[in-house]
Amino acid sequence: VSDTDPTTNKLFAAVNTTFCLSIAFYSVFSCLYLGRRNIVAKGSLSIFIRMLCGLSTRLPVPENIVILDGDWPPSSDNCIGWIFNPSGHCLAALLVSMDLRLQGYHKFAFFVDVLNAVQGMRLIALRGHYTVDVITSILIALVVDPRIEKIINEEDAKNRIQKEKDE
């Protein structure tokens, strides 16, 4: 993929935007409709860690970066420094995939994993992220997810016990 093929680039940008919107929709739906705060808690901590990594490590912008029109987030001269840190796309997708697995939706989770792998390869191939950015985002998700899940499950168990005592 290169910047000389506008049709393919627009297709990649459209798929990326749709994928990111689907992840956001699942997160909001899970929290507001299903009453599960897990994905929001995991996402919040992960974004904070991602920002810390981004602020503490600055890699130069690759000379051969391919910026796609219509891609999300949109690139600008003001935004470049924020893009080159752990991939928010890959991080959020992995958190959603892991959450889907916890809910028993293994086929959906596998589908999200496949799209995430394609997304990661696309980001690396187009120099939207360095390889270390994608790997770091995966590691952040793998560290944050089980810890937040454990904290929330322990808190829910305490609340159930207290509710049973009150009744």
Short mmCIF file of N, CA and C in Angstrom, two decimals:
data_model
loop_
_atom_site.label_atom_id
_atom_site.label_comp_id
_atom_site.label_asym_id
_atom_site.label_seq_id
_atom_site.Cartn_x
_atom_site.Cartn_y
_atom_site.Cartn_z
N VAL A 1 0.86 -1.18 0.00
CA VAL A 1 0.00 0.00 0.00
C VAL A 1 0.90 1.23 0.00
N SER A 2 0.57 2.16 -0.81
CA SER A 2 1.34 3.39 -0.85
C SER A 2 0.41 4.57 -1.05
N ASP A 3 0.99 5.74 -0.98
CA ASP A 3 0.17 6.94 -1.16
C ASP A 3 -0.17 7.18 -2.63
N THR A 4 0.28 6.32 -3.53
CA THR A 4 0.00 6.50 -4.95
C THR A 4 -1.27 5.77 -5.38
N ASP A 5 -1.89 5.03 -4.50
CA ASP A 5 -3.11 4.29 -4.82
C ASP A 5 -4.27 4.82 -3.99
N PRO A 6 -4.92 5.89 -4.46
CA PRO A 6 -5.95 6.54 -3.65
C PRO A 6 -7.16 5.65 -3.36
N THR A 7 -7.53 4.76 -4.27
CA THR A 7 -8.70 3.91 -4.03
C THR A 7 -8.44 2.96 -2.87
N THR A 8 -7.29 2.32 -2.88
CA THR A 8 -6.95 1.41 -1.79
C THR A 8 -6.81 2.16 -0.48
N ASN A 9 -6.21 3.33 -0.55
CA ASN A 9 -6.03 4.13 0.67
C ASN A 9 -7.37 4.54 1.26
N LYS A 10 -8.32 4.93 0.41
CA LYS A 10 -9.65 5.30 0.90
C LYS A 10 -10.36 4.09 1.50
N LEU A 11 -10.16 2.93 0.90
CA LEU A 11 -10.75 1.71 1.44
C LEU A 11 -10.19 1.41 2.83
N PHE A 12 -8.86 1.49 2.96
CA PHE A 12 -8.23 1.26 4.27
C PHE A 12 -8.73 2.27 5.30
N ALA A 13 -8.83 3.52 4.90
CA ALA A 13 -9.29 4.56 5.82
C ALA A 13 -10.74 4.29 6.25
N ALA A 14 -11.58 3.87 5.31
CA ALA A 14 -12.98 3.59 5.63
C ALA A 14 -13.10 2.38 6.56
N VAL A 15 -12.34 1.33 6.28
CA VAL A 15 -12.37 0.14 7.14
C VAL A 15 -11.86 0.50 8.54
N ASN A 16 -10.78 1.26 8.60
CA ASN A 16 -10.22 1.68 9.89
C ASN A 16 -11.24 2.48 10.69
N THR A 17 -11.88 3.44 10.06
CA THR A 17 -12.86 4.27 10.75
C THR A 17 -14.05 3.44 11.23
N THR A 18 -14.53 2.54 10.39
CA THR A 18 -15.64 1.66 10.76
C THR A 18 -15.26 0.77 11.94
N PHE A 19 -14.05 0.22 11.89
CA PHE A 19 -13.55 -0.64 12.97
C PHE A 19 -13.48 0.14 14.28
N CYS A 20 -12.91 1.33 14.23
CA CYS A 20 -12.78 2.15 15.45
C CYS A 20 -14.15 2.56 15.99
N LEU A 21 -15.08 2.91 15.11
CA LEU A 21 -16.42 3.27 15.56
C LEU A 21 -17.13 2.07 16.18
N SER A 22 -16.91 0.88 15.63
CA SER A 22 -17.52 -0.34 16.19
C SER A 22 -16.99 -0.62 17.59
N ILE A 23 -15.70 -0.43 17.78
CA ILE A 23 -15.09 -0.62 19.10
C ILE A 23 -15.68 0.39 20.09
N ALA A 24 -15.80 1.64 19.65
CA ALA A 24 -16.38 2.67 20.52
C ALA A 24 -17.84 2.35 20.84
N PHE A 25 -18.59 1.91 19.83
CA PHE A 25 -19.99 1.57 20.05
C PHE A 25 -20.12 0.44 21.06
N TYR A 26 -19.31 -0.61 20.91
CA TYR A 26 -19.36 -1.73 21.86
C TYR A 26 -19.07 -1.23 23.27
N SER A 27 -18.08 -0.38 23.42
CA SER A 27 -17.70 0.11 24.75
C SER A 27 -18.84 0.88 25.39
N VAL A 28 -19.46 1.77 24.63
CA VAL A 28 -20.57 2.57 25.16
C VAL A 28 -21.77 1.67 25.45
N PHE A 29 -22.10 0.76 24.52
CA PHE A 29 -23.21 -0.16 24.69
C PHE A 29 -23.00 -1.03 25.93
N SER A 30 -21.80 -1.54 26.09
CA SER A 30 -21.49 -2.41 27.22
C SER A 30 -21.67 -1.67 28.55
N CYS A 31 -21.26 -0.43 28.56
CA CYS A 31 -21.34 0.35 29.80
C CYS A 31 -22.77 0.84 30.08
N LEU A 32 -23.38 1.50 29.10
CA LEU A 32 -24.68 2.13 29.34
C LEU A 32 -25.84 1.15 29.30
N TYR A 33 -25.85 0.24 28.34
CA TYR A 33 -27.00 -0.65 28.19
C TYR A 33 -26.86 -1.91 29.06
N LEU A 34 -25.68 -2.50 29.06
CA LEU A 34 -25.49 -3.73 29.83
C LEU A 34 -25.09 -3.46 31.28
N GLY A 35 -24.70 -2.24 31.57
CA GLY A 35 -24.32 -1.88 32.93
C GLY A 35 -22.96 -2.42 33.35
N ARG A 36 -22.13 -2.75 32.39
CA ARG A 36 -20.79 -3.27 32.69
C ARG A 36 -19.80 -2.12 32.58
N ARG A 37 -19.19 -1.78 33.66
CA ARG A 37 -18.23 -0.67 33.67
C ARG A 37 -16.81 -1.14 33.36
N ASN A 38 -16.62 -2.44 33.18
CA ASN A 38 -15.30 -3.03 33.00
C ASN A 38 -14.52 -2.41 31.84
N ILE A 39 -15.12 -2.35 30.67
CA ILE A 39 -14.39 -1.90 29.48
C ILE A 39 -14.01 -0.43 29.61
N VAL A 40 -14.87 0.37 30.25
CA VAL A 40 -14.55 1.79 30.44
C VAL A 40 -13.40 1.95 31.43
N ALA A 41 -13.42 1.17 32.50
CA ALA A 41 -12.32 1.23 33.48
C ALA A 41 -11.01 0.79 32.85
N LYS A 42 -11.05 -0.29 32.10
CA LYS A 42 -9.84 -0.79 31.43
C LYS A 42 -9.33 0.22 30.41
N GLY A 43 -10.26 0.78 29.64
CA GLY A 43 -9.87 1.77 28.63
C GLY A 43 -9.29 3.02 29.25
N SER A 44 -9.88 3.48 30.35
CA SER A 44 -9.39 4.70 31.00
C SER A 44 -7.96 4.52 31.51
N LEU A 45 -7.71 3.41 32.20
CA LEU A 45 -6.36 3.17 32.72
C LEU A 45 -5.37 2.96 31.56
N SER A 46 -5.80 2.25 30.54
CA SER A 46 -4.92 1.99 29.40
C SER A 46 -4.57 3.28 28.66
N ILE A 47 -5.53 4.15 28.49
CA ILE A 47 -5.26 5.43 27.82
C ILE A 47 -4.28 6.26 28.65
N PHE A 48 -4.45 6.24 29.96
CA PHE A 48 -3.52 6.97 30.83
C PHE A 48 -2.11 6.42 30.69
N ILE A 49 -1.97 5.09 30.72
CA ILE A 49 -0.64 4.49 30.56
C ILE A 49 -0.08 4.79 29.17
N ARG A 50 -0.94 4.73 28.17
CA ARG A 50 -0.53 5.04 26.79
C ARG A 50 0.01 6.48 26.70
N MET A 51 -0.69 7.41 27.34
CA MET A 51 -0.24 8.80 27.32
C MET A 51 1.08 8.96 28.04
N LEU A 52 1.26 8.27 29.17
CA LEU A 52 2.54 8.33 29.88
C LEU A 52 3.67 7.82 28.99
N CYS A 53 3.43 6.71 28.32
CA CYS A 53 4.45 6.17 27.40
C CYS A 53 4.73 7.16 26.28
N GLY A 54 3.68 7.76 25.74
CA GLY A 54 3.85 8.70 24.64
C GLY A 54 4.60 9.96 25.06
N LEU A 55 4.35 10.42 26.28
CA LEU A 55 5.04 11.61 26.77
C LEU A 55 6.49 11.33 27.14
N SER A 56 6.76 10.10 27.58
CA SER A 56 8.12 9.79 28.03
C SER A 56 9.02 9.26 26.91
N THR A 57 8.45 8.89 25.80
CA THR A 57 9.25 8.40 24.67
C THR A 57 8.84 9.14 23.42
N ARG A 58 9.78 9.70 22.76
CA ARG A 58 9.50 10.41 21.51
C ARG A 58 10.37 9.82 20.40
N LEU A 59 9.73 9.21 19.45
CA LEU A 59 10.44 8.70 18.28
C LEU A 59 10.24 9.69 17.14
N PRO A 60 11.21 9.81 16.27
CA PRO A 60 11.04 10.75 15.15
C PRO A 60 9.97 10.26 14.19
N VAL A 61 9.32 11.20 13.54
CA VAL A 61 8.33 10.86 12.53
C VAL A 61 9.07 10.25 11.34
N PRO A 62 8.64 9.06 10.88
CA PRO A 62 9.34 8.45 9.74
C PRO A 62 9.25 9.32 8.49
N GLU A 63 10.32 9.33 7.73
CA GLU A 63 10.33 10.14 6.51
C GLU A 63 9.34 9.61 5.48
N ASN A 64 9.09 8.30 5.48
CA ASN A 64 8.24 7.70 4.47
C ASN A 64 6.83 7.39 4.99
N ILE A 65 6.34 8.17 5.93
CA ILE A 65 4.99 7.98 6.46
C ILE A 65 3.97 8.18 5.34
N VAL A 66 2.93 7.35 5.34
CA VAL A 66 1.84 7.48 4.38
C VAL A 66 0.62 7.92 5.17
N ILE A 67 0.19 9.15 4.94
CA ILE A 67 -0.99 9.67 5.63
C ILE A 67 -2.17 9.52 4.68
N LEU A 68 -3.20 8.83 5.15
CA LEU A 68 -4.37 8.58 4.34
C LEU A 68 -5.43 9.64 4.59
N ASP A 69 -5.96 10.21 3.54
CA ASP A 69 -7.07 11.14 3.69
C ASP A 69 -8.27 10.39 4.24
N GLY A 70 -8.91 10.94 5.23
CA GLY A 70 -10.09 10.31 5.81
C GLY A 70 -9.78 9.32 6.91
N ASP A 71 -8.51 9.12 7.23
CA ASP A 71 -8.15 8.18 8.28
C ASP A 71 -8.44 8.81 9.64
N TRP A 72 -8.61 7.99 10.64
CA TRP A 72 -8.88 8.48 11.98
C TRP A 72 -7.79 8.00 12.92
N PRO A 73 -7.22 8.83 13.75
CA PRO A 73 -7.48 10.26 13.85
C PRO A 73 -6.83 11.01 12.71
N PRO A 74 -7.40 12.14 12.34
CA PRO A 74 -6.80 12.90 11.25
C PRO A 74 -5.44 13.44 11.65
N SER A 75 -4.51 13.39 10.73
CA SER A 75 -3.17 13.89 11.01
C SER A 75 -3.09 15.38 10.72
N SER A 76 -2.29 16.06 11.51
CA SER A 76 -2.02 17.47 11.27
C SER A 76 -0.65 17.76 11.86
N ASP A 77 -0.12 18.89 11.56
CA ASP A 77 1.18 19.26 12.11
C ASP A 77 1.12 19.34 13.64
N ASN A 78 -0.04 19.63 14.20
CA ASN A 78 -0.19 19.74 15.64
C ASN A 78 -0.32 18.37 16.31
N CYS A 79 -0.68 17.35 15.57
CA CYS A 79 -1.02 16.05 16.14
C CYS A 79 0.09 15.02 16.03
N ILE A 80 1.07 15.24 15.18
CA ILE A 80 2.07 14.21 14.88
C ILE A 80 2.71 13.63 16.14
N GLY A 81 3.07 14.45 17.10
CA GLY A 81 3.75 13.95 18.30
C GLY A 81 2.90 12.99 19.11
N TRP A 82 1.59 13.11 19.03
CA TRP A 82 0.71 12.23 19.79
C TRP A 82 0.48 10.91 19.08
N ILE A 83 0.70 10.86 17.80
CA ILE A 83 0.44 9.62 17.07
C ILE A 83 1.52 8.59 17.37
N PHE A 84 2.75 9.01 17.53
CA PHE A 84 3.83 8.06 17.69
C PHE A 84 4.05 7.68 19.14
N ASN A 85 3.09 6.96 19.65
CA ASN A 85 3.16 6.34 20.96
C ASN A 85 2.37 5.04 20.84
N PRO A 86 2.19 4.27 21.89
CA PRO A 86 1.46 3.01 21.74
C PRO A 86 0.13 3.21 21.01
N SER A 87 -0.16 2.32 20.08
CA SER A 87 -1.32 2.42 19.21
C SER A 87 -2.63 2.32 19.98
N GLY A 88 -3.40 3.38 19.95
CA GLY A 88 -4.70 3.37 20.59
C GLY A 88 -5.67 2.44 19.87
N HIS A 89 -5.53 2.34 18.54
CA HIS A 89 -6.39 1.45 17.77
C HIS A 89 -6.21 0.00 18.23
N CYS A 90 -4.97 -0.45 18.25
CA CYS A 90 -4.68 -1.85 18.63
C CYS A 90 -5.00 -2.10 20.09
N LEU A 91 -4.73 -1.14 20.94
CA LEU A 91 -5.01 -1.26 22.36
C LEU A 91 -6.50 -1.42 22.62
N ALA A 92 -7.31 -0.54 22.07
CA ALA A 92 -8.76 -0.60 22.28
C ALA A 92 -9.35 -1.88 21.69
N ALA A 93 -8.88 -2.27 20.52
CA ALA A 93 -9.42 -3.48 19.90
C ALA A 93 -9.10 -4.72 20.73
N LEU A 94 -7.90 -4.79 21.28
CA LEU A 94 -7.55 -5.94 22.10
C LEU A 94 -8.35 -5.95 23.40
N LEU A 95 -8.56 -4.80 24.00
CA LEU A 95 -9.40 -4.74 25.21
C LEU A 95 -10.82 -5.22 24.91
N VAL A 96 -11.38 -4.80 23.79
CA VAL A 96 -12.73 -5.23 23.41
C VAL A 96 -12.74 -6.73 23.14
N SER A 97 -11.73 -7.22 22.44
CA SER A 97 -11.64 -8.65 22.16
C SER A 97 -11.59 -9.47 23.45
N MET A 98 -10.80 -9.04 24.38
CA MET A 98 -10.68 -9.75 25.65
C MET A 98 -12.00 -9.68 26.43
N ASP A 99 -12.68 -8.55 26.35
CA ASP A 99 -13.97 -8.40 27.03
C ASP A 99 -15.02 -9.30 26.38
N LEU A 100 -15.01 -9.38 25.05
CA LEU A 100 -15.94 -10.27 24.36
C LEU A 100 -15.72 -11.72 24.78
N ARG A 101 -14.46 -12.11 24.92
CA ARG A 101 -14.15 -13.49 25.36
C ARG A 101 -14.70 -13.74 26.77
N LEU A 102 -14.55 -12.77 27.66
CA LEU A 102 -15.08 -12.92 29.02
C LEU A 102 -16.60 -13.09 29.01
N GLN A 103 -17.25 -12.49 28.03
CA GLN A 103 -18.71 -12.59 27.92
C GLN A 103 -19.15 -13.85 27.18
N GLY A 104 -18.17 -14.62 26.67
CA GLY A 104 -18.49 -15.86 25.97
C GLY A 104 -18.69 -15.71 24.47
N TYR A 105 -18.38 -14.55 23.93
CA TYR A 105 -18.54 -14.30 22.49
C TYR A 105 -17.22 -14.55 21.77
N HIS A 106 -16.80 -15.80 21.75
CA HIS A 106 -15.48 -16.16 21.23
C HIS A 106 -15.35 -15.91 19.72
N LYS A 107 -16.41 -16.14 18.96
CA LYS A 107 -16.34 -15.92 17.50
C LYS A 107 -16.20 -14.43 17.19
N PHE A 108 -16.95 -13.60 17.89
CA PHE A 108 -16.81 -12.16 17.70
C PHE A 108 -15.41 -11.69 18.10
N ALA A 109 -14.92 -12.24 19.20
CA ALA A 109 -13.58 -11.87 19.68
C ALA A 109 -12.53 -12.25 18.66
N PHE A 110 -12.66 -13.44 18.07
CA PHE A 110 -11.71 -13.87 17.04
C PHE A 110 -11.76 -12.92 15.84
N PHE A 111 -12.96 -12.52 15.44
CA PHE A 111 -13.12 -11.58 14.33
C PHE A 111 -12.43 -10.25 14.65
N VAL A 112 -12.61 -9.76 15.85
CA VAL A 112 -11.95 -8.52 16.27
C VAL A 112 -10.43 -8.71 16.26
N ASP A 113 -9.96 -9.86 16.71
CA ASP A 113 -8.51 -10.14 16.70
C ASP A 113 -7.94 -10.14 15.28
N VAL A 114 -8.68 -10.73 14.34
CA VAL A 114 -8.21 -10.75 12.95
C VAL A 114 -8.14 -9.32 12.40
N LEU A 115 -9.19 -8.56 12.62
CA LEU A 115 -9.18 -7.16 12.17
C LEU A 115 -8.07 -6.37 12.85
N ASN A 116 -7.82 -6.65 14.11
CA ASN A 116 -6.77 -5.96 14.84
C ASN A 116 -5.40 -6.31 14.28
N ALA A 117 -5.20 -7.57 13.91
CA ALA A 117 -3.93 -7.97 13.30
C ALA A 117 -3.72 -7.24 11.97
N VAL A 118 -4.77 -7.17 11.18
CA VAL A 118 -4.68 -6.43 9.91
C VAL A 118 -4.40 -4.96 10.19
N GLN A 119 -5.09 -4.42 11.19
CA GLN A 119 -4.88 -3.02 11.57
C GLN A 119 -3.43 -2.78 11.99
N GLY A 120 -2.89 -3.65 12.82
CA GLY A 120 -1.51 -3.51 13.27
C GLY A 120 -0.53 -3.56 12.10
N MET A 121 -0.74 -4.51 11.19
CA MET A 121 0.14 -4.60 10.02
C MET A 121 0.02 -3.36 9.14
N ARG A 122 -1.20 -2.85 9.00
CA ARG A 122 -1.41 -1.64 8.19
C ARG A 122 -0.69 -0.45 8.81
N LEU A 123 -0.82 -0.31 10.13
CA LEU A 123 -0.17 0.81 10.80
C LEU A 123 1.35 0.75 10.66
N ILE A 124 1.91 -0.46 10.77
CA ILE A 124 3.35 -0.61 10.63
C ILE A 124 3.78 -0.40 9.18
N ALA A 125 3.05 -0.98 8.23
CA ALA A 125 3.42 -0.89 6.82
C ALA A 125 3.37 0.56 6.31
N LEU A 126 2.39 1.32 6.78
CA LEU A 126 2.25 2.71 6.32
C LEU A 126 3.02 3.68 7.21
N ARG A 127 3.74 3.15 8.16
CA ARG A 127 4.52 3.94 9.10
C ARG A 127 3.65 4.86 9.94
N GLY A 128 2.40 4.44 10.17
CA GLY A 128 1.52 5.17 11.08
C GLY A 128 1.95 4.96 12.52
N HIS A 129 2.61 3.83 12.75
CA HIS A 129 3.21 3.51 14.06
C HIS A 129 4.45 2.69 13.82
N TYR A 130 5.38 2.81 14.74
CA TYR A 130 6.52 1.91 14.74
C TYR A 130 6.05 0.56 15.28
N THR A 131 6.81 -0.49 14.99
CA THR A 131 6.48 -1.82 15.50
C THR A 131 6.41 -1.81 17.02
N VAL A 132 7.31 -1.11 17.66
CA VAL A 132 7.32 -1.06 19.13
C VAL A 132 6.04 -0.41 19.66
N ASP A 133 5.44 0.51 18.92
CA ASP A 133 4.18 1.13 19.34
C ASP A 133 3.06 0.09 19.41
N VAL A 134 2.99 -0.76 18.39
CA VAL A 134 1.94 -1.78 18.35
C VAL A 134 2.18 -2.82 19.45
N ILE A 135 3.42 -3.26 19.61
CA ILE A 135 3.75 -4.25 20.64
C ILE A 135 3.46 -3.69 22.03
N THR A 136 3.83 -2.45 22.27
CA THR A 136 3.59 -1.83 23.57
C THR A 136 2.10 -1.73 23.86
N SER A 137 1.31 -1.40 22.87
CA SER A 137 -0.14 -1.31 23.10
C SER A 137 -0.72 -2.67 23.46
N ILE A 138 -0.22 -3.73 22.82
CA ILE A 138 -0.69 -5.07 23.14
C ILE A 138 -0.30 -5.44 24.58
N LEU A 139 0.93 -5.10 24.95
CA LEU A 139 1.39 -5.40 26.31
C LEU A 139 0.59 -4.63 27.36
N ILE A 140 0.27 -3.38 27.07
CA ILE A 140 -0.54 -2.59 28.01
C ILE A 140 -1.89 -3.27 28.22
N ALA A 141 -2.53 -3.69 27.13
CA ALA A 141 -3.84 -4.35 27.24
C ALA A 141 -3.73 -5.65 28.03
N LEU A 142 -2.68 -6.43 27.78
CA LEU A 142 -2.51 -7.71 28.47
C LEU A 142 -2.22 -7.53 29.96
N VAL A 143 -1.63 -6.41 30.33
CA VAL A 143 -1.36 -6.14 31.75
C VAL A 143 -2.59 -5.55 32.43
N VAL A 144 -3.25 -4.61 31.78
CA VAL A 144 -4.36 -3.89 32.40
C VAL A 144 -5.61 -4.76 32.53
N ASP A 145 -5.97 -5.50 31.48
CA ASP A 145 -7.24 -6.22 31.46
C ASP A 145 -7.45 -7.15 32.65
N PRO A 146 -6.55 -8.08 32.93
CA PRO A 146 -6.83 -8.99 34.05
C PRO A 146 -6.82 -8.30 35.42
N ARG A 147 -6.03 -7.26 35.56
CA ARG A 147 -5.97 -6.57 36.84
C ARG A 147 -7.26 -5.80 37.13
N ILE A 148 -7.74 -5.07 36.14
CA ILE A 148 -8.99 -4.33 36.33
C ILE A 148 -10.15 -5.30 36.51
N GLU A 149 -10.15 -6.38 35.73
CA GLU A 149 -11.21 -7.38 35.86
C GLU A 149 -11.23 -7.96 37.28
N LYS A 150 -10.07 -8.24 37.84
CA LYS A 150 -9.98 -8.78 39.20
C LYS A 150 -10.50 -7.76 40.22
N ILE A 151 -10.09 -6.50 40.08
CA ILE A 151 -10.53 -5.45 41.01
C ILE A 151 -12.05 -5.30 40.97
N ILE A 152 -12.62 -5.25 39.76
CA ILE A 152 -14.07 -5.08 39.64
C ILE A 152 -14.82 -6.30 40.17
N ASN A 153 -14.33 -7.49 39.88
CA ASN A 153 -14.99 -8.70 40.40
C ASN A 153 -14.94 -8.76 41.91
N GLU A 154 -13.81 -8.38 42.52
CA GLU A 154 -13.71 -8.35 43.98
C GLU A 154 -14.67 -7.32 44.57
N GLU A 155 -14.75 -6.16 43.93
CA GLU A 155 -15.66 -5.11 44.41
C GLU A 155 -17.11 -5.55 44.29
N ASP A 156 -17.47 -6.19 43.19
CA ASP A 156 -18.83 -6.69 43.01
C ASP A 156 -19.16 -7.76 44.05
N ALA A 157 -18.20 -8.63 44.35
CA ALA A 157 -18.41 -9.67 45.37
C ALA A 157 -18.64 -9.03 46.74
N LYS A 158 -17.85 -8.02 47.07
CA LYS A 158 -18.03 -7.32 48.35
C LYS A 158 -19.42 -6.68 48.42
N ASN A 159 -19.84 -6.06 47.32
CA ASN A 159 -21.16 -5.41 47.28
C ASN A 159 -22.29 -6.43 47.43
N ARG A 160 -22.14 -7.62 46.80
CA ARG A 160 -23.16 -8.67 46.93
C ARG A 160 -23.25 -9.15 48.38
N ILE A 161 -22.11 -9.36 49.01
CA ILE A 161 -22.09 -9.81 50.41
C ILE A 161 -22.73 -8.76 51.31
N GLN A 162 -22.41 -7.51 51.08
CA GLN A 162 -22.98 -6.43 51.90
C GLN A 162 -24.50 -6.34 51.66
N LYS A 163 -24.92 -6.51 50.44
CA LYS A 163 -26.35 -6.45 50.13
C LYS A 163 -27.08 -7.61 50.81
N GLU A 164 -26.49 -8.80 50.82
CA GLU A 164 -27.11 -9.96 51.46
C GLU A 164 -27.20 -9.74 52.98
N LYS A 165 -26.19 -9.11 53.56
CA LYS A 165 -26.20 -8.82 55.00
C LYS A 165 -27.32 -7.82 55.32
N ASP A 166 -27.49 -6.83 54.43
CA ASP A 166 -28.49 -5.79 54.66
C ASP A 166 -29.93 -6.33 54.55
N GLU A 167 -30.10 -7.41 53.79
CA GLU A 167 -31.46 -7.94 53.60
C GLU A 167 -31.81 -8.82 54.70
#
